[in-house]
Short mmCIF file of C-alpha atoms in Angstrom, two decimals:
data_model
loop_
_atom_site.label_atom_id
_atom_site.label_comp_id
_atom_site.label_asym_id
_atom_site.label_seq_id
_atom_site.Cartn_x
_atom_site.Cartn_y
_atom_site.Cartn_z
CA UNK C 1 24.93 30.01 53.36
CA UNK C 2 22.39 32.36 54.49
CA UNK C 3 20.61 32.43 51.39
CA UNK C 4 20.19 28.73 51.37
CA UNK C 5 19.09 28.69 55.03
CA UNK C 6 16.56 31.03 54.30
CA UNK C 7 15.06 29.32 51.29
CA UNK C 8 14.89 26.07 53.58
CA UNK C 9 12.82 27.82 56.20
CA UNK C 10 10.76 29.33 53.87
CA UNK C 11 9.75 25.72 52.43
CA UNK C 12 9.64 24.38 55.66
CA UNK C 13 7.10 26.81 56.42
CA UNK C 14 5.04 26.31 53.34
CA UNK C 15 5.28 22.61 54.36
CA UNK C 16 3.90 23.15 58.22
CA UNK C 17 1.29 25.48 56.44
CA UNK C 18 0.10 22.86 53.87
CA UNK C 19 0.26 19.97 56.76
CA UNK C 20 -2.17 22.27 59.04
CA UNK C 21 -4.62 22.74 56.00
CA UNK C 22 -4.63 18.79 55.33
CA UNK C 23 -4.97 18.04 59.29
CA UNK C 24 -7.69 20.34 59.52
CA UNK C 25 -9.63 18.75 56.34
CA UNK C 26 -9.16 15.26 58.54
CA UNK C 27 -10.54 16.60 61.56
CA UNK C 28 -13.37 18.34 59.79
CA UNK C 29 -14.18 15.14 57.49
CA UNK C 30 -14.18 12.70 60.19
CA UNK C 31 -16.57 14.58 61.93
CA UNK C 32 -18.69 14.87 58.94
CA UNK C 33 -18.58 11.06 57.62
CA UNK C 34 -19.64 10.16 61.40
CA UNK C 35 -22.35 12.23 61.53
CA UNK C 36 -23.92 10.92 58.24
CA UNK C 37 -26.42 8.30 57.74
CA UNK C 38 -26.24 5.63 55.06
CA UNK C 39 -26.89 7.53 52.08
CA UNK C 40 -28.88 6.11 48.93
CA UNK C 41 -25.98 5.00 46.99
CA UNK C 42 -23.57 3.63 49.54
CA UNK C 43 -25.24 0.04 50.22
CA UNK C 44 -25.60 -0.60 46.54
CA UNK C 45 -22.08 0.14 45.88
CA UNK C 46 -21.01 -1.96 48.58
CA UNK C 47 -23.34 -4.54 47.42
CA UNK C 48 -21.91 -4.53 43.88
CA UNK C 49 -18.03 -4.48 45.34
CA UNK C 50 -18.75 -7.60 47.43
CA UNK C 51 -19.85 -9.62 44.35
CA UNK C 52 -16.85 -8.02 42.42
CA UNK C 53 -14.76 -9.40 45.06
CA UNK C 54 -15.97 -12.77 44.84
CA UNK C 55 -15.33 -12.87 40.83
CA UNK C 56 -18.82 -11.83 39.83
CA UNK C 57 -18.40 -8.34 38.11
CA UNK C 58 -21.58 -8.88 35.93
CA UNK C 59 -24.00 -6.02 36.33
CA UNK C 60 -26.81 -8.34 37.53
CA UNK C 61 -29.14 -5.48 38.99
CA UNK C 62 -29.55 -2.49 35.93
CA UNK C 63 -30.92 -0.19 38.08
CA UNK C 64 -28.36 -0.19 40.75
CA UNK C 65 -25.46 -1.46 39.22
CA UNK C 66 -25.11 0.49 36.44
CA UNK C 67 -22.97 3.13 37.70
CA UNK C 68 -21.14 0.85 40.18
CA UNK C 69 -17.07 0.66 39.44
CA UNK C 70 -14.66 -1.39 40.64
CA UNK C 71 -12.39 1.26 42.51
CA UNK C 72 -14.97 0.80 45.33
CA UNK C 73 -12.91 -2.12 46.08
CA UNK C 74 -10.57 0.31 48.08
CA UNK C 75 -13.37 1.05 50.50
CA UNK C 76 -13.15 -2.41 51.79
CA UNK C 77 -9.77 -2.27 52.93
CA UNK C 78 -10.70 -1.82 56.75
CA UNK C 79 -13.01 -4.65 56.62
CA UNK C 80 -10.43 -6.57 55.06
CA UNK C 81 -7.92 -5.49 58.08
CA UNK C 82 -10.76 -6.40 60.60
CA UNK C 83 -10.97 -9.79 59.01
CA UNK C 84 -7.09 -10.33 59.49
CA UNK C 85 -7.13 -9.12 62.84
CA UNK C 86 -10.18 -11.26 63.94
CA UNK C 87 -10.63 -14.03 61.38
CA UNK C 88 -13.99 -15.15 61.72
CA UNK C 89 -15.87 -12.32 62.73
CA UNK C 90 -19.56 -12.01 62.17
CA UNK C 91 -21.49 -8.35 61.85
CA UNK C 92 -25.31 -8.17 62.69
CA UNK C 93 -25.42 -4.66 61.27
CA UNK C 94 -26.11 -5.18 57.50
CA UNK C 95 -22.91 -3.80 56.66
CA UNK C 96 -23.63 -0.40 58.17
CA UNK C 97 -19.99 -0.20 59.75
CA UNK C 98 -18.35 -1.64 57.07
CA UNK C 99 -19.74 1.45 54.92
CA UNK C 100 -18.87 3.58 58.04
CA UNK C 101 -15.35 2.39 58.03
CA UNK C 102 -15.09 2.32 54.14
CA UNK C 103 -15.86 6.33 54.30
CA UNK C 104 -12.00 6.78 55.37
CA UNK C 105 -10.71 5.33 52.65
CA UNK C 106 -12.62 8.02 50.50
CA UNK C 107 -11.58 10.52 52.43
CA UNK C 108 -7.89 9.82 52.38
CA UNK C 109 -7.69 9.70 48.63
CA UNK C 110 -9.42 13.10 48.54
CA UNK C 111 -6.47 14.43 50.79
CA UNK C 112 -4.20 13.37 47.81
CA UNK C 113 -6.14 15.80 45.95
CA UNK C 114 -5.25 18.50 48.13
CA UNK C 115 -1.81 17.96 47.68
CA UNK C 116 -2.24 17.71 43.82
CA UNK C 117 -3.99 20.90 44.00
CA UNK C 118 -1.28 22.43 45.68
CA UNK C 119 1.30 21.08 43.45
CA UNK C 120 -0.33 22.12 40.25
CA UNK C 121 -0.96 25.69 41.64
CA UNK C 122 2.30 26.14 42.90
CA UNK C 123 3.95 25.20 39.35
CA UNK C 124 1.68 27.75 37.72
CA UNK C 125 1.71 30.84 40.01
CA UNK C 126 3.96 30.23 43.10
CA UNK C 127 4.40 28.67 46.48
CA UNK C 128 1.74 30.99 48.26
CA UNK C 129 -1.01 30.33 45.25
CA UNK C 130 -0.70 26.77 45.69
CA UNK C 131 -1.50 27.16 49.75
CA UNK C 132 -4.20 29.55 48.66
CA UNK C 133 -5.63 26.60 45.81
CA UNK C 134 -5.28 23.99 48.63
CA UNK C 135 -7.25 26.04 50.89
CA UNK C 136 -9.99 26.72 48.47
CA UNK C 137 -10.45 22.82 48.08
CA UNK C 138 -9.86 22.08 51.71
CA UNK C 139 -13.00 24.03 52.67
CA UNK C 140 -15.36 23.10 49.94
CA UNK C 141 -18.47 21.98 51.12
CA UNK C 142 -19.53 20.32 47.86
CA UNK C 143 -16.12 18.47 47.95
CA UNK C 144 -16.45 17.62 51.70
CA UNK C 145 -20.29 16.18 50.91
CA UNK C 146 -18.81 13.68 49.21
CA UNK C 147 -15.46 12.91 50.38
CA UNK C 148 -16.64 11.57 53.34
CA UNK C 149 -19.24 8.66 51.43
CA UNK C 150 -18.61 5.24 49.62
CA UNK C 151 -19.32 6.58 46.04
CA UNK C 152 -17.05 7.21 43.32
CA UNK C 153 -17.66 11.11 42.96
CA UNK C 154 -14.32 11.98 44.91
CA UNK C 155 -12.23 9.36 43.17
CA UNK C 156 -13.24 11.02 39.97
CA UNK C 157 -12.42 14.43 40.95
CA UNK C 158 -8.78 12.95 41.78
CA UNK C 159 -8.59 11.00 38.22
CA UNK C 160 -9.52 13.68 36.09
CA UNK C 161 -7.66 16.27 37.90
CA UNK C 162 -4.35 14.06 37.70
CA UNK C 163 -5.18 13.17 34.46
CA UNK C 164 -5.17 16.63 33.13
CA UNK C 165 -2.25 17.79 34.78
CA UNK C 166 0.09 15.02 33.13
CA UNK C 167 -1.44 16.03 29.58
CA UNK C 168 -0.14 19.56 30.74
CA UNK C 169 2.94 18.33 31.74
CA UNK C 170 3.06 16.19 28.34
CA UNK C 171 2.27 19.31 26.24
CA UNK C 172 5.10 21.32 28.15
CA UNK C 173 7.93 19.01 27.96
CA UNK C 174 6.96 16.28 25.20
CA UNK C 175 8.34 13.41 27.72
CA UNK C 176 7.34 10.11 27.17
CA UNK C 177 7.45 9.42 30.75
CA UNK C 178 4.59 11.84 30.85
CA UNK C 179 2.66 10.33 28.06
CA UNK C 180 2.59 6.81 29.70
CA UNK C 181 1.61 8.29 33.14
CA UNK C 182 -1.27 9.92 31.65
CA UNK C 183 -2.07 6.95 29.61
CA UNK C 184 -2.39 4.97 32.86
CA UNK C 185 -4.11 7.48 34.63
CA UNK C 186 -6.91 7.48 31.66
CA UNK C 187 -7.20 3.80 31.72
CA UNK C 188 -7.66 3.71 35.45
CA UNK C 189 -10.14 6.53 35.37
CA UNK C 190 -12.35 3.73 33.21
CA UNK C 191 -12.40 1.70 36.67
CA UNK C 192 -13.77 5.08 38.48
CA UNK C 193 -16.57 6.48 37.09
CA UNK C 194 -18.18 6.23 33.67
CA UNK C 195 -18.44 10.06 33.05
CA UNK C 196 -14.66 9.85 32.72
CA UNK C 197 -15.16 7.85 29.43
CA UNK C 198 -15.20 11.41 28.21
CA UNK C 199 -11.30 11.78 28.71
CA UNK C 200 -11.26 9.81 25.23
CA UNK C 201 -12.90 13.25 23.74
CA UNK C 202 -11.69 15.73 25.82
CA UNK C 203 -7.98 14.88 25.69
CA UNK C 204 -7.67 14.84 21.81
CA UNK C 205 -9.76 17.97 21.47
CA UNK C 206 -7.23 19.59 24.10
CA UNK C 207 -3.89 18.14 22.37
CA UNK C 208 -5.44 19.30 19.16
CA UNK C 209 -6.16 22.91 20.36
CA UNK C 210 -2.68 23.09 21.91
CA UNK C 211 -0.54 22.17 18.79
CA UNK C 212 -2.78 23.96 16.33
CA UNK C 213 -2.55 27.15 18.51
CA UNK C 214 1.46 26.76 19.06
CA UNK C 215 2.19 25.58 15.56
CA UNK C 216 3.91 22.49 16.30
CA UNK C 217 4.90 20.01 13.41
CA UNK C 218 2.94 16.90 13.05
CA UNK C 219 4.60 13.73 12.90
CA UNK C 220 3.30 10.56 11.78
CA UNK C 221 5.61 8.33 13.08
CA UNK C 222 5.49 9.69 16.79
CA UNK C 223 1.78 9.91 16.75
CA UNK C 224 1.44 6.37 15.71
CA UNK C 225 3.86 5.08 18.16
CA UNK C 226 2.07 6.95 21.01
CA UNK C 227 -1.35 5.87 19.93
CA UNK C 228 -0.46 2.47 20.13
CA UNK C 229 0.95 2.71 23.51
CA UNK C 230 -2.10 4.60 24.67
CA UNK C 231 -4.39 1.81 23.12
CA UNK C 232 -2.32 -1.24 24.44
CA UNK C 233 -2.15 0.57 28.23
CA UNK C 234 -5.94 1.21 28.16
CA UNK C 235 -6.57 -2.00 26.65
CA UNK C 236 -4.75 -4.16 29.29
CA UNK C 237 -5.95 -2.19 32.48
CA UNK C 238 -9.41 -2.11 31.57
CA UNK C 239 -9.70 -5.75 30.73
CA UNK C 240 -7.43 -6.60 33.54
CA UNK C 241 -9.89 -4.21 36.27
CA UNK C 242 -12.68 -6.68 35.22
CA UNK C 243 -10.86 -9.80 35.51
CA UNK C 244 -10.86 -10.06 31.42
CA UNK C 245 -14.51 -11.15 32.13
CA UNK C 246 -15.86 -12.39 28.94
CA UNK C 247 -13.77 -9.86 26.74
CA UNK C 248 -14.09 -10.37 22.69
CA UNK C 249 -17.76 -11.31 23.43
CA UNK C 250 -19.36 -10.92 19.75
CA UNK C 251 -21.37 -7.60 19.23
CA UNK C 252 -24.57 -9.71 18.34
CA UNK C 253 -24.33 -11.60 21.54
CA UNK C 254 -25.14 -8.56 23.67
CA UNK C 255 -28.64 -7.14 24.18
CA UNK C 256 -28.06 -3.30 24.49
CA UNK C 257 -30.85 -1.35 26.45
CA UNK C 258 -29.74 2.23 25.16
CA UNK C 259 -30.93 3.43 21.80
CA UNK C 260 -27.42 4.61 21.01
CA UNK C 261 -25.55 1.21 21.67
CA UNK C 262 -28.26 -0.34 19.61
CA UNK C 263 -27.39 1.90 16.78
CA UNK C 264 -23.69 1.17 17.37
CA UNK C 265 -24.62 -2.40 17.45
CA UNK C 266 -26.10 -2.36 14.10
CA UNK C 267 -23.06 -0.60 12.75
CA UNK C 268 -20.73 -3.51 13.27
CA UNK C 269 -21.20 -7.46 11.78
CA UNK C 270 -22.67 -9.48 14.35
CA UNK C 271 -19.50 -11.69 14.69
CA UNK C 272 -17.62 -8.41 15.51
CA UNK C 273 -15.64 -9.07 18.89
CA UNK C 274 -15.75 -6.44 21.36
CA UNK C 275 -12.13 -6.06 22.98
CA UNK C 276 -13.60 -5.17 26.30
CA UNK C 277 -15.15 -7.13 29.38
CA UNK C 278 -18.84 -7.67 29.17
CA UNK C 279 -19.73 -5.51 32.56
CA UNK C 280 -17.31 -2.48 31.31
CA UNK C 281 -19.41 -2.44 27.88
CA UNK C 282 -22.71 -3.10 29.48
CA UNK C 283 -22.01 -0.40 32.20
CA UNK C 284 -21.97 2.05 29.73
CA UNK C 285 -24.78 0.97 27.84
CA UNK C 286 -27.04 1.03 31.13
CA UNK C 287 -25.58 4.23 32.28
CA UNK C 288 -26.82 5.40 28.73
CA UNK C 289 -30.06 3.92 28.86
CA UNK C 290 -30.98 5.38 32.20
CA UNK C 291 -30.01 8.69 30.91
CA UNK C 292 -32.17 8.38 27.98
CA UNK C 293 -35.24 7.20 30.35
CA UNK C 294 -34.86 10.25 32.42
CA UNK C 295 -35.67 10.25 35.89
CA UNK C 296 -38.91 10.38 38.26
CA UNK C 297 -40.60 7.02 36.57
CA UNK C 298 -41.04 4.72 39.38
CA UNK C 299 -39.73 1.07 39.01
CA UNK C 300 -38.05 2.18 35.53
CA UNK C 301 -35.95 5.24 35.92
CA UNK C 302 -32.67 4.96 38.21
CA UNK C 303 -33.09 8.56 40.10
CA UNK C 304 -36.11 10.42 40.70
CA UNK C 305 -37.41 13.31 38.85
CA UNK C 306 -35.41 16.60 38.38
CA UNK C 307 -36.23 19.73 40.49
CA UNK C 308 -34.95 23.20 40.34
CA UNK C 309 -35.93 26.53 40.59
CA UNK C 310 -39.61 24.97 41.73
CA UNK C 311 -40.09 23.20 38.58
CA UNK C 312 -39.90 19.51 37.98
CA UNK C 313 -39.88 17.16 35.12
CA UNK C 314 -40.38 13.48 34.76
CA UNK C 315 -38.31 11.93 32.12
CA UNK C 316 -36.45 14.97 30.85
CA UNK C 317 -34.20 17.60 32.42
CA UNK C 318 -33.28 21.33 32.27
CA UNK C 319 -30.29 22.77 30.25
CA UNK C 320 -29.77 25.33 33.00
CA UNK C 321 -29.64 22.70 35.84
CA UNK C 322 -25.96 22.59 36.77
CA UNK C 323 -25.74 26.39 36.24
CA UNK C 324 -28.52 27.13 38.80
CA UNK C 325 -27.02 24.13 41.14
CA UNK C 326 -23.35 25.87 41.16
CA UNK C 327 -24.95 29.65 41.32
CA UNK C 328 -26.62 28.56 44.71
CA UNK C 329 -24.40 25.92 45.95
CA UNK C 330 -20.69 27.41 45.45
CA UNK C 331 -19.76 29.54 48.07
CA UNK C 332 -19.85 33.64 47.17
CA UNK C 333 -16.40 33.63 48.18
CA UNK C 334 -15.38 31.31 45.38
CA UNK C 335 -17.53 33.11 42.73
CA UNK C 336 -15.65 36.37 43.75
CA UNK C 337 -12.25 34.78 43.28
CA UNK C 338 -12.92 33.01 40.23
CA UNK C 339 -14.22 36.39 38.82
CA UNK C 340 -10.97 37.95 40.19
CA UNK C 341 -9.26 35.76 38.61
CA UNK C 342 -10.57 35.99 35.13
CA UNK C 343 -9.94 40.05 35.34
CA UNK C 344 -6.06 38.94 36.44
CA UNK C 345 -6.27 36.56 33.33
CA UNK C 346 -7.62 39.14 30.70
CA UNK C 347 -5.19 42.09 31.95
CA UNK C 348 -2.08 40.12 32.35
CA UNK C 349 -1.77 37.02 30.32
CA UNK C 350 -1.09 36.87 26.33
CA UNK C 351 -2.97 34.23 24.10
CA UNK C 352 0.17 31.80 24.09
CA UNK C 353 0.53 31.99 27.81
CA UNK C 354 -3.00 31.10 28.23
CA UNK C 355 -2.59 28.16 26.07
CA UNK C 356 0.26 26.89 28.04
CA UNK C 357 -1.16 27.09 31.23
CA UNK C 358 -4.99 28.06 31.90
CA UNK C 359 -6.10 26.50 29.26
CA UNK C 360 -5.49 23.05 30.69
CA UNK C 361 -7.68 24.23 33.61
CA UNK C 362 -10.57 25.69 32.16
CA UNK C 363 -11.06 23.25 29.14
CA UNK C 364 -12.76 20.38 31.30
CA UNK C 365 -14.63 22.88 33.28
CA UNK C 366 -16.50 24.48 30.07
CA UNK C 367 -16.43 20.80 28.47
CA UNK C 368 -18.23 19.07 31.39
CA UNK C 369 -20.83 22.12 31.48
CA UNK C 370 -21.55 21.77 28.32
CA UNK C 371 -22.01 18.26 27.97
CA UNK C 372 -23.94 17.51 31.26
CA UNK C 373 -26.00 20.75 30.86
CA UNK C 374 -27.24 20.13 26.89
CA UNK C 375 -26.37 16.52 25.91
CA UNK C 376 -27.49 14.53 29.58
CA UNK C 377 -30.52 14.56 31.68
CA UNK C 378 -29.06 12.73 34.44
CA UNK C 379 -29.47 15.59 36.79
CA UNK C 380 -28.84 14.23 40.43
CA UNK C 381 -27.22 17.39 42.26
CA UNK C 382 -24.06 18.94 41.94
CA UNK C 383 -22.04 15.83 42.86
CA UNK C 384 -22.09 14.89 39.16
CA UNK C 385 -20.10 17.60 38.31
CA UNK C 386 -17.96 18.50 41.40
CA UNK C 387 -14.77 17.60 39.37
CA UNK C 388 -14.53 20.72 37.85
CA UNK C 389 -14.25 22.52 41.23
CA UNK C 390 -10.21 21.80 41.41
CA UNK C 391 -9.40 23.23 38.23
CA UNK C 392 -11.31 26.43 39.46
CA UNK C 393 -9.42 26.90 42.77
CA UNK C 394 -6.12 26.25 40.95
CA UNK C 395 -6.96 28.87 38.65
CA UNK C 396 -7.99 31.14 41.45
CA UNK C 397 -4.45 30.99 42.44
CA UNK C 398 -3.58 33.24 39.69
CA UNK C 399 -4.99 36.37 41.71
CA UNK C 400 -2.39 35.79 44.28
CA UNK C 401 0.57 36.02 41.99
CA UNK C 402 -1.06 39.52 41.08
CA UNK C 403 -1.94 40.58 44.49
CA UNK C 404 -0.32 44.20 45.13
CA UNK C 405 -0.45 46.44 47.85
CA UNK C 406 -1.96 45.77 51.36
CA UNK C 407 -5.53 46.92 50.71
CA UNK C 408 -6.03 44.06 48.20
CA UNK C 409 -4.38 41.53 50.56
CA UNK C 410 -6.65 42.52 53.50
CA UNK C 411 -9.85 42.19 51.01
CA UNK C 412 -8.19 38.74 49.82
CA UNK C 413 -8.05 37.93 53.82
CA UNK C 414 -11.49 39.11 54.54
CA UNK C 415 -13.32 36.94 51.67
CA UNK C 416 -11.76 34.04 53.13
CA UNK C 417 -12.83 34.56 56.56
CA UNK C 418 -16.09 34.79 54.98
CA UNK C 419 -15.87 31.67 53.20
CA UNK C 420 -15.13 29.95 56.50
CA UNK C 421 -17.78 31.46 58.16
CA UNK C 422 -20.34 30.36 55.31
CA UNK C 423 -19.16 26.81 55.20
CA UNK C 424 -18.69 26.13 59.04
CA UNK C 425 -22.27 26.87 59.33
CA UNK C 426 -22.94 23.56 58.03
CA UNK C 427 -20.55 21.75 60.09
CA UNK C 428 -21.05 18.08 59.95
CA UNK C 429 -23.72 18.85 57.41
CA UNK C 430 -22.03 19.80 54.14
CA UNK C 431 -24.23 17.81 51.56
CA UNK C 432 -27.27 20.38 51.75
CA UNK C 433 -25.14 23.37 51.55
CA UNK C 434 -26.39 26.48 49.60
CA UNK C 435 -24.61 30.02 49.90
CA UNK C 436 -26.13 33.25 51.29
CA UNK C 437 -28.05 33.98 47.74
CA UNK C 438 -30.67 31.76 49.55
CA UNK C 439 -31.26 33.30 53.02
CA UNK C 440 -34.37 31.35 53.95
CA UNK C 441 -32.88 27.69 54.20
CA UNK C 442 -36.33 26.24 54.49
CA UNK C 443 -37.30 27.16 51.05
CA UNK C 444 -33.79 26.18 49.76
CA UNK C 445 -35.65 23.28 47.90
CA UNK C 446 -37.74 25.49 45.79
CA UNK C 447 -34.20 27.09 44.29
CA UNK C 448 -32.12 24.41 43.98
CA UNK C 449 -34.10 21.12 43.93
CA UNK C 450 -34.27 18.05 45.98
CA UNK C 451 -30.76 16.09 44.73
CA UNK C 452 -28.74 19.06 45.71
CA UNK C 453 -30.23 18.65 49.52
CA UNK C 454 -31.13 15.11 49.79
CA UNK C 455 -28.92 12.04 49.53
CA UNK C 456 -30.93 10.34 52.74
CA UNK C 457 -27.57 11.25 54.55
CA UNK C 458 -29.42 13.68 57.28
CA UNK C 459 -31.26 10.75 59.08
CA UNK C 460 -29.45 11.08 62.31
CA UNK C 461 -29.86 14.71 62.53
CA UNK C 462 -33.97 14.05 62.23
CA UNK C 463 -33.78 11.62 64.89
CA UNK C 464 -31.84 14.09 67.30
CA UNK C 465 -34.59 16.49 66.31
CA UNK C 466 -37.45 14.21 67.06
CA UNK C 467 -35.96 12.94 70.29
CA UNK C 468 -35.99 16.91 71.56
CA UNK C 469 -39.30 17.58 69.97
CA UNK C 470 -41.50 14.75 70.99
CA UNK C 471 -44.67 16.63 69.37
CA UNK C 472 -43.04 16.25 65.89
CA UNK C 473 -43.87 12.99 64.25
CA UNK C 474 -42.95 11.79 60.65
CA UNK C 475 -45.38 13.05 58.06
CA UNK C 476 -48.21 9.98 57.30
CA UNK C 477 -49.31 9.45 54.10
CA UNK C 478 -52.91 9.81 55.45
CA UNK C 479 -54.25 13.43 55.99
CA UNK C 480 -54.01 14.16 59.82
CA UNK C 481 -53.80 17.46 61.58
CA UNK C 482 -50.06 18.18 63.66
CA UNK C 483 -46.63 18.90 63.60
CA UNK C 484 -44.90 16.86 61.06
CA UNK C 485 -41.33 16.02 59.55
CA UNK C 486 -40.68 15.27 56.06
CA UNK C 487 -37.67 14.69 53.61
CA UNK C 488 -37.57 17.08 50.64
CA UNK C 489 -37.60 13.82 48.45
CA UNK C 490 -41.18 13.03 49.92
CA UNK C 491 -42.19 16.64 49.55
CA UNK C 492 -41.52 17.29 46.17
CA UNK C 493 -42.70 13.63 45.11
CA UNK C 494 -39.38 12.77 43.12
CA UNK C 495 -41.25 9.41 42.33
CA UNK C 496 -44.60 10.57 41.34
CA UNK C 497 -46.30 8.10 43.31
CA UNK C 498 -48.49 10.67 45.23
CA UNK C 499 -47.98 9.45 48.73
CA UNK C 500 -47.85 12.88 50.42
CA UNK C 501 -49.81 15.09 48.16
CA UNK C 502 -52.00 16.27 50.96
CA UNK C 503 -48.80 17.46 53.02
CA UNK C 504 -47.31 19.43 49.77
CA UNK C 505 -50.46 21.90 49.79
CA UNK C 506 -48.84 23.42 53.25
CA UNK C 507 -45.65 25.40 53.13
CA UNK C 508 -42.96 24.49 55.73
CA UNK C 509 -42.76 26.16 58.58
CA UNK C 510 -38.88 25.27 59.58
CA UNK C 511 -36.23 22.96 58.49
CA UNK C 512 -34.04 20.54 60.19
CA UNK C 513 -30.43 19.92 58.94
CA UNK C 514 -31.53 21.89 55.92
CA UNK C 515 -33.23 19.12 53.73
CA UNK C 516 -35.86 17.93 55.91
CA UNK C 517 -38.77 20.35 56.40
CA UNK C 518 -41.11 20.88 59.28
CA UNK C 519 -44.80 21.29 58.32
CA UNK C 520 -47.45 22.68 60.79
CA UNK C 521 -51.04 21.72 59.44
CA UNK C 522 -52.60 23.46 62.79
CA UNK C 523 -55.04 21.87 65.00
CA UNK C 524 -57.66 20.66 62.28
CA UNK C 525 -57.15 19.73 58.77
CA UNK C 526 -57.76 22.57 56.63
CA UNK C 527 -57.21 25.33 59.32
CA UNK C 528 -54.07 27.95 59.52
CA UNK C 529 -50.92 26.59 60.52
CA UNK C 530 -49.95 27.65 63.55
CA UNK C 531 -46.73 29.85 64.46
#
C-alpha cells in the first residue's frame, strides 16, 4: 500500500511539473504573440485560407500561394467563434485582429508538441528525462518564434514528430494500430507543409534500415497489404483535404512551372490521370519552381536573396547556410547537451539498442540537414528546419538517464540556468535570437544574414523606439544626414532594388529589437558618424 501511494505521489509530482512547464510556455508565448507585428507571410496565409474556406483552393497567385496549406483553416476558429457570438459583425482593421487571434491556435497546437516530446523521452529514458526534454522544448527560442504566428512551421514540427514517433512504435511492436495511425499522420501532414512530402522518402529509408539491421524476415503478403492500406488512406485524406478539387486531371492538361515537374510530365502519357487535386499537385510544382529560381530576383523570386556570413547570393544558396544558422541561433546550452548526449550514446549504447531507440530520433535530423543544405536553395532562415529541434531535445534526455554524482547534476542545473538567461534576454522578441557566439548583436546580420533576424515582426518595437527617440527617423531612399533606423532586409537589399544603397556604406551604430539597425550619418553626408 505504501509503495502504491509513493508511486502515485511521484506521478502526481511529475504531472504538476509538466503542467508548470506548459503554463509558463503559454504565459511566455502569449506575451510574445501579442508583441509581434504582422509578419511577411501571415496576411497571405490568411488570404489563401479565406479563399479555401469559400471552396476555392486554387493557387491563383503562385508567388504567395505556393506554400500555403489547408491546415491554416484551424487559425480561423477564433473568427468563426466571434461570428457565432456576434453574427453580422464587420471589421475594419484589414484582418489584423483575425491574424492576432489566430496566433493563439498555433500556440495551443505547439503545446501538444511539448506533451509528445515528454511522452517519447519518458518512454526512452524515464520520467525525469521526459521533463528535461519538455523543458528544453518549452524554452527553445526558435520554436517560440514560430509558435506564436499564423504560419505552418509549428504545425510541421508537431506532425513530423508524431509521424516518426508512430513509425518507431510500429517497428517495436508491429501493431497494425500504429501502422494505421502512422498512415493517417503522414496523409494529414500533406495538408500541413510541403517539405513533409519527404515522409514518403524518409519513412521507407528508416524502415528498410531498421529491418536490415534487425534481420527481420520480409513477408510479401503483409507488405502488400500494408502498402495498400497506406496508399488508400493517403489518397482519401489528401483528396478530401482539397475537396477532391479537379482530382484525376490528365497530366497533359497541366502547365507545370518547374523543370522537375515538366520532366515528369514528359514521362507519362498526356491522358494519364493524376489521382490528386490540382492545388495539391500545383503547390508542389510551384514550391519546386521558386526553389529552382532562387531568391532575390525582384518580381520573380518568392523570397529574398540569401545572406549568410557577410556573403550574399541571388538565385542561389550556400551549402553551409543551415549549419551556420544552427550554430549561431541554437542556444549554446543545447549544443552542450547534445554533445553530452552523444558522448553518453557512444559510451553506453550498443548497435542494436541504437537502432531500436535513437535511430528514429537522429535519422530525420540528418536527413533534413543533408536535404536542405545540398538539394535546396530555399534558404529563408532557420524556421524552415525547426522541426529537427524536438528530436534533439528528446535525444538529450539520454544524459539524464546517465547522470551520476552530485557534481554532474549541479553542472546540468547550471547549464539550464544559463539557457534561461540566454533565451529570456529576448523576452517577447524571440525571432532574431542569436547565441553568445555573437556578442555584438548589432552585427548579427553579418553572421546569420537577414532571414534569421527579420520577418517584419519587430515593427512595434521600432515604433516604440522612435517615439522615445524623436531625433531618429526611418531611413530615406535619398542620401540625407541624420540618425536613422532601417531593417536588415533593406540594409542588405535582399531584393536587389538598390533603394538604400547609399546608407549601406555606413556601419550600424546600434540596433533596435535585434533586427533593426541604427545608422548615424553624421552632421553632413560623408563626415564621420557621431558617437
